[in-house]
PDB file of C-alpha atoms and ligand atoms in Angstrom:
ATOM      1  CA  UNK A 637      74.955 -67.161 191.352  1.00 94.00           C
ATOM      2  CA  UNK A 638      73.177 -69.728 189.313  1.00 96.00           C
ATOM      3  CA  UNK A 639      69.814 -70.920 191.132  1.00 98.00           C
ATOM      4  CA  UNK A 640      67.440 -73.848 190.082  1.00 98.00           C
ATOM      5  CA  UNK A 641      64.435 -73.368 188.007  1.00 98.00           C
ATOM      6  CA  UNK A 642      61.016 -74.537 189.204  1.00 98.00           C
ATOM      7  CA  UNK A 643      59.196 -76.385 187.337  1.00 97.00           C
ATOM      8  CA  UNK A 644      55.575 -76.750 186.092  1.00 95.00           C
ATOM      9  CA  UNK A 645      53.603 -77.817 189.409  1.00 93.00           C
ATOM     10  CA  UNK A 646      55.573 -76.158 192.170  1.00 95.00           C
ATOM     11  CA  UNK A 647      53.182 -73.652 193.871  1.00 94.00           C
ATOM     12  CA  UNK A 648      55.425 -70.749 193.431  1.00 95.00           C
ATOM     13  CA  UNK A 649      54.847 -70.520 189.755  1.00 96.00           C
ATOM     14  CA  UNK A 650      51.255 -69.654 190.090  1.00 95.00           C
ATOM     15  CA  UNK A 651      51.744 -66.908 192.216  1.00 95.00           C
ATOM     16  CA  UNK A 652      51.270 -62.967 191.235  1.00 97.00           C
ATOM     17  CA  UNK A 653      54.376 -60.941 191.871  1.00 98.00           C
ATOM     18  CA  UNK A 654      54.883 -58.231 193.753  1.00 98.00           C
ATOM     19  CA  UNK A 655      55.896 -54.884 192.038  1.00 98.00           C
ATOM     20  CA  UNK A 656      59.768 -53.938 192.988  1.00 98.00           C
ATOM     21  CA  UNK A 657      60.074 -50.906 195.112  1.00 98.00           C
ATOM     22  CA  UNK A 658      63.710 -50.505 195.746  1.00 98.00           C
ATOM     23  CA  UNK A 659      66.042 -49.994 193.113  1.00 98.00           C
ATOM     24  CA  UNK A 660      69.457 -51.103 194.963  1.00 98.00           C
ATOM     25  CA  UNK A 661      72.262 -53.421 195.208  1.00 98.00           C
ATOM     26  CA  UNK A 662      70.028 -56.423 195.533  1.00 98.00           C
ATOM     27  CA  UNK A 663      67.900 -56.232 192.572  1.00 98.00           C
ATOM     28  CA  UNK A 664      71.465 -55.574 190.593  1.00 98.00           C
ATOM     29  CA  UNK A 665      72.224 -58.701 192.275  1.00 98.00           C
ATOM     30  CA  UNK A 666      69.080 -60.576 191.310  1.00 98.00           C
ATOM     31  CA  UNK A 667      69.059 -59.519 187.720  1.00 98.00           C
ATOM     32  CA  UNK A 668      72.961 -60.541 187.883  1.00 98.00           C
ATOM     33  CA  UNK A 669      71.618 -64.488 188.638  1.00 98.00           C
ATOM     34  CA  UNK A 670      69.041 -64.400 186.709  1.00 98.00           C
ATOM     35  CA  UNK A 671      70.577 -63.957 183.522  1.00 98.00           C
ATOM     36  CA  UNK A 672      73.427 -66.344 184.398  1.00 98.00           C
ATOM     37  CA  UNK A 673      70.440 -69.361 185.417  1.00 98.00           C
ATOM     38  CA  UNK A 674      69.422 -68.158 181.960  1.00 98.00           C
ATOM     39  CA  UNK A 675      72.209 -68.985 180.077  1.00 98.00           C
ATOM     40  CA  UNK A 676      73.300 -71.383 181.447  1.00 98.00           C
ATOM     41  CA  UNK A 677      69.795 -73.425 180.339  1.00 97.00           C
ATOM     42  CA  UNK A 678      70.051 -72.212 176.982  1.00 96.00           C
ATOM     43  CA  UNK A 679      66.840 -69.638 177.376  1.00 96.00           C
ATOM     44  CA  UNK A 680      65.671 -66.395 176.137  1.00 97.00           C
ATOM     45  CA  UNK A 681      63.803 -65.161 178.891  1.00 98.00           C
ATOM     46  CA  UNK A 682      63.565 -65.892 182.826  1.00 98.00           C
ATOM     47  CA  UNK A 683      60.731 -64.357 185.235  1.00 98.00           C
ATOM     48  CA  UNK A 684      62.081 -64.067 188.993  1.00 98.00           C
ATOM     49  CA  UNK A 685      59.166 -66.505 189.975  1.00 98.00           C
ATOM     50  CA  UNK A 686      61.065 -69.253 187.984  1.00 98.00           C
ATOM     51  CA  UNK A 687      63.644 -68.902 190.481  1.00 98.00           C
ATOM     52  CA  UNK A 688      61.163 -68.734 193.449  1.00 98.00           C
ATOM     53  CA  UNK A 689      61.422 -65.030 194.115  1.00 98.00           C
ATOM     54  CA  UNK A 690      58.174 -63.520 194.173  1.00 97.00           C
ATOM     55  CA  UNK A 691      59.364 -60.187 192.607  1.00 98.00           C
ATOM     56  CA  UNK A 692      57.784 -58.383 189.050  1.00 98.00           C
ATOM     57  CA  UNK A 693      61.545 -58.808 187.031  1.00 98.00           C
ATOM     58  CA  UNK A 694      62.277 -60.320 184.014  1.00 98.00           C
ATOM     59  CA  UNK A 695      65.137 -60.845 181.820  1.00 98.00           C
ATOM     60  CA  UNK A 696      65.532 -61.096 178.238  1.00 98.00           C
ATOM     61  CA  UNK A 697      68.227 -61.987 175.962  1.00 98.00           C
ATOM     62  CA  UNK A 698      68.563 -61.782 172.215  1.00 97.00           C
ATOM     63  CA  UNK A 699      70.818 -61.170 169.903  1.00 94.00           C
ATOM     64  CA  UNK A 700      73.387 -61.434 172.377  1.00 94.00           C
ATOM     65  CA  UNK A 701      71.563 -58.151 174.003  1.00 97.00           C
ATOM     66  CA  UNK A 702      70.442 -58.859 177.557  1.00 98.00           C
ATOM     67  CA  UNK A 703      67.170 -56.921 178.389  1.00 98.00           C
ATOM     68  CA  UNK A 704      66.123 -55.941 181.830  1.00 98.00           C
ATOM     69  CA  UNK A 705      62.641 -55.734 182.665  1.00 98.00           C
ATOM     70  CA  UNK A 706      61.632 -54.406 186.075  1.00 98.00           C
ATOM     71  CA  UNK A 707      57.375 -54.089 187.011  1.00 98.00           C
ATOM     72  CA  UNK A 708      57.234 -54.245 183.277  1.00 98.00           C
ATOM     73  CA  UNK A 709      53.800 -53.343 181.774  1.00 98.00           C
ATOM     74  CA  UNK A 710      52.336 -54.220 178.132  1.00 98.00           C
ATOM     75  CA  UNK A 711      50.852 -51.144 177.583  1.00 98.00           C
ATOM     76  CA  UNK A 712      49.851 -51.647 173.740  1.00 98.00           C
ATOM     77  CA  UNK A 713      49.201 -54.535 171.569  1.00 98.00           C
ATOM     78  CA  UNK A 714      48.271 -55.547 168.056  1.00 98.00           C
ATOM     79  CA  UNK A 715      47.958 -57.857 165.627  1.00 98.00           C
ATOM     80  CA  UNK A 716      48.030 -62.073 166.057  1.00 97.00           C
ATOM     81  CA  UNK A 717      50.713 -64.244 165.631  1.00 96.00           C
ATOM     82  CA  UNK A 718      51.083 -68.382 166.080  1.00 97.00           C
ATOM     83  CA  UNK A 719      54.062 -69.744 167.187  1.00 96.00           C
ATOM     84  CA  UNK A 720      55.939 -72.830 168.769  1.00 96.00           C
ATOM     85  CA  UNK A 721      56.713 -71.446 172.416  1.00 96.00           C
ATOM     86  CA  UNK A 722      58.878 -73.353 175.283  1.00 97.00           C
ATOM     87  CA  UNK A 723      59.487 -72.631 179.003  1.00 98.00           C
ATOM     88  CA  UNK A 724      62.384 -73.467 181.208  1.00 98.00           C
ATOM     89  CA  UNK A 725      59.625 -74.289 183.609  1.00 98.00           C
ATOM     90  CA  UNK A 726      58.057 -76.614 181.505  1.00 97.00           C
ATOM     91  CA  UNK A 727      61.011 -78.649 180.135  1.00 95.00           C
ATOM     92  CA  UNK A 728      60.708 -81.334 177.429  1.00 94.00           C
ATOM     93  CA  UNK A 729      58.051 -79.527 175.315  1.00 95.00           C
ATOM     94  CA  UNK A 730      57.351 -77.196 172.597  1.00 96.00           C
ATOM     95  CA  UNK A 731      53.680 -75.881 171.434  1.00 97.00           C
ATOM     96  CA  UNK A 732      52.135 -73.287 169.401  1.00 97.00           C
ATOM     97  CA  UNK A 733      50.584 -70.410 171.349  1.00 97.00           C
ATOM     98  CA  UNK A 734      49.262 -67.183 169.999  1.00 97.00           C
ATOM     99  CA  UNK A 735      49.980 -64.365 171.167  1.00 98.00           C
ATOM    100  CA  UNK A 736      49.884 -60.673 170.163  1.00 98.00           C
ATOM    101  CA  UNK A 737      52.384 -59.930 167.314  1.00 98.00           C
ATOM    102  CA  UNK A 738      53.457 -56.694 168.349  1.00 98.00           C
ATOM    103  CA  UNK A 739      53.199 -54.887 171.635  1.00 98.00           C
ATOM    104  CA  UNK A 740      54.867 -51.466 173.288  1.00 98.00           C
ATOM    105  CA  UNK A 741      55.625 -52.394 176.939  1.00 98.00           C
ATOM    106  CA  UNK A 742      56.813 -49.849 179.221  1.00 98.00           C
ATOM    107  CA  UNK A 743      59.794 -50.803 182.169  1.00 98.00           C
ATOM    108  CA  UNK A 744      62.548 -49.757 184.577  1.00 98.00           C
ATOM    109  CA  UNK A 745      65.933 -50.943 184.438  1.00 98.00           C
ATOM    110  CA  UNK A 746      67.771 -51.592 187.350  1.00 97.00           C
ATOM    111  CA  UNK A 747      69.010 -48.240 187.988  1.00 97.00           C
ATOM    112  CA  UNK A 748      65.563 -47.089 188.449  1.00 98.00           C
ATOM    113  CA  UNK A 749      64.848 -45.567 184.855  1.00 98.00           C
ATOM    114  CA  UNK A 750      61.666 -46.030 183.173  1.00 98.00           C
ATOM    115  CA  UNK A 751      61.920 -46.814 179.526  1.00 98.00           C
ATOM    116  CA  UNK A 752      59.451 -47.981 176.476  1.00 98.00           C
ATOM    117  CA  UNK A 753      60.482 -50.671 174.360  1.00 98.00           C
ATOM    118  CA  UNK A 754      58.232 -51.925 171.030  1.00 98.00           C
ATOM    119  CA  UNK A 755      58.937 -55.169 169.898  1.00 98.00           C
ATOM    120  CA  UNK A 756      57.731 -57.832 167.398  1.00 97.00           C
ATOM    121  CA  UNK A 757      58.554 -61.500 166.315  1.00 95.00           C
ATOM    122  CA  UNK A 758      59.684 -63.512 168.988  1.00 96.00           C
ATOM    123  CA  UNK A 759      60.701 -60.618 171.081  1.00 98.00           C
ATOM    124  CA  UNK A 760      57.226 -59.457 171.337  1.00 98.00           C
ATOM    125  CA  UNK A 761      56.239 -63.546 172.269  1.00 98.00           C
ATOM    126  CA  UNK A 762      59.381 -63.390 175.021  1.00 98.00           C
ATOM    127  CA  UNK A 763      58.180 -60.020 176.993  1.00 98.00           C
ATOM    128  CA  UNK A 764      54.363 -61.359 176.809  1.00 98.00           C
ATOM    129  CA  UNK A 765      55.527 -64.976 178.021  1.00 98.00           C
ATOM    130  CA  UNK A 766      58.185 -63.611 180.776  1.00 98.00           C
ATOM    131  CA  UNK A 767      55.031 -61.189 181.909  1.00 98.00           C
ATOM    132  CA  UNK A 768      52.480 -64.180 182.225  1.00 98.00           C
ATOM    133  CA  UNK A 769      55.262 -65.754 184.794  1.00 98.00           C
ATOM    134  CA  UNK A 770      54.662 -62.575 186.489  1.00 98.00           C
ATOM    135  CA  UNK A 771      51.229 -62.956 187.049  1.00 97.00           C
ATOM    136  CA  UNK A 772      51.215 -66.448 187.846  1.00 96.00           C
ATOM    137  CA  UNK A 773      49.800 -67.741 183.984  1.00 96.00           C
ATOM    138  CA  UNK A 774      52.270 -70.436 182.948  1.00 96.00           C
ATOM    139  CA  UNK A 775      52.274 -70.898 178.816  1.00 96.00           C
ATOM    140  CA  UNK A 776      50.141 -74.347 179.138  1.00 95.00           C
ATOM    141  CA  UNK A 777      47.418 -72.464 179.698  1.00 94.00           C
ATOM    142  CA  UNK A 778      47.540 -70.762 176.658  1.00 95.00           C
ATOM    143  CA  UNK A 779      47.281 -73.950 174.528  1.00 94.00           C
ATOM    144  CA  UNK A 780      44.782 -74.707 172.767  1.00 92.00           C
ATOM    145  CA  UNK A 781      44.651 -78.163 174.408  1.00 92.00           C
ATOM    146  CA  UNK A 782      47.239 -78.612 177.492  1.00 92.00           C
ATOM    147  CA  UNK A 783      45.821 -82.234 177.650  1.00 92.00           C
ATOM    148  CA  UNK A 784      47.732 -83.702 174.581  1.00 91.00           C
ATOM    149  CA  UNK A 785      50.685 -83.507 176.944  1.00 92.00           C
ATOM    150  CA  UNK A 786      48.949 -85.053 179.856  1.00 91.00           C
ATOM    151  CA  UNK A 787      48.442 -82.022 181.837  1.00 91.00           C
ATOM    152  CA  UNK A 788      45.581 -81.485 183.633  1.00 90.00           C
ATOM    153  CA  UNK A 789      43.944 -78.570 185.553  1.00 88.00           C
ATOM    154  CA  UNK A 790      44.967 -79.587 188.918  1.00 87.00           C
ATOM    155  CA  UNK A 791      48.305 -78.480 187.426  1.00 86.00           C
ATOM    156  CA  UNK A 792      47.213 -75.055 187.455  1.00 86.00           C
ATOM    157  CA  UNK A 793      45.362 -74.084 191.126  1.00 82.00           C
ATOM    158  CA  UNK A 794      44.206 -71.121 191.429  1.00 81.00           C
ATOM    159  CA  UNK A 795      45.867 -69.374 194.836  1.00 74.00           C
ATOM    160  CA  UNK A 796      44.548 -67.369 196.840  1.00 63.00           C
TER     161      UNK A 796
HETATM  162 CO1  LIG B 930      58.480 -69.529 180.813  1.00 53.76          CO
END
């Protein structure tokens, strides 16, 4: 099932997820929606948060290869990389953030298995993006200047 995407301003966006504990039925289910609300707005990447759940899974597709991402971790990055970023949750835009150009993260997939993944280019920019909605850190923030687009800091609260 398709849900809406938050956007930029709702509370739930800045809020850290919690790590996933059961590997069952519903979290098939969850990662089931959340690719579909992905595709169907055109995106590469979708953090549960964006769809209001406050759970550590993200989703990934490229090259028509659909990553799952459960309590993912970035456990090694190098190297520096510039490049225009957008957000489902921040519609309308697109800036230049930099970001680490490669990094090894380390997962589980729905069934419970933990895998490593190392990834550059913009697949390396997706994982560290979709992990930022994890922890609450929307790409805005990672500008070098969020004001150009009229944002300002009471756009970003930090929660308790
Ligand atoms: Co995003």
């Amino acid at each position: 099932m398709k849900h809406r995407i938050l956007h930029l301003g709702e509370e739930a966006l800045r809020r850290v997820a919690k790590p996933v504990t059961q590997f069952d039925a519903e979290l098939k289910q969850l990662v089931a929606d959340m690719a579909e609300t992905m595709r169907d707005a055109d995106g590469v990447g979708l953090a549960a948060p964006q769809i209001g759940v406050e759970k550590r899974v993200v989703v990934i597709e490229l090259d028509q290869k659909l990553y799952e991402l459960i309590n993912p971790e970035i456990v090694e990055s190098s190297g520096k990389d510039t490049c225009e970023e957008g957000c489902l949750s921040v519609p309308g835009i697109r800036e230049e953030v930099t970001r680490a150009k490669k990094v090894v993260a380390r997962a589980y997939d729905s069934n419970g298995d933990l895998f490593e993944i190392t990834a550059e280019g913009l697949f390396a920019r997706a994982i560290q993006h979709e992990c930022d909605h994890l922890d609450g850190v929307l790409y805005p923030m990672r500008m070098r200047d969020f004001t150009r687009f009229g944002f300002t800091d009471e756009l970003f609260p930090d929660l308790e």
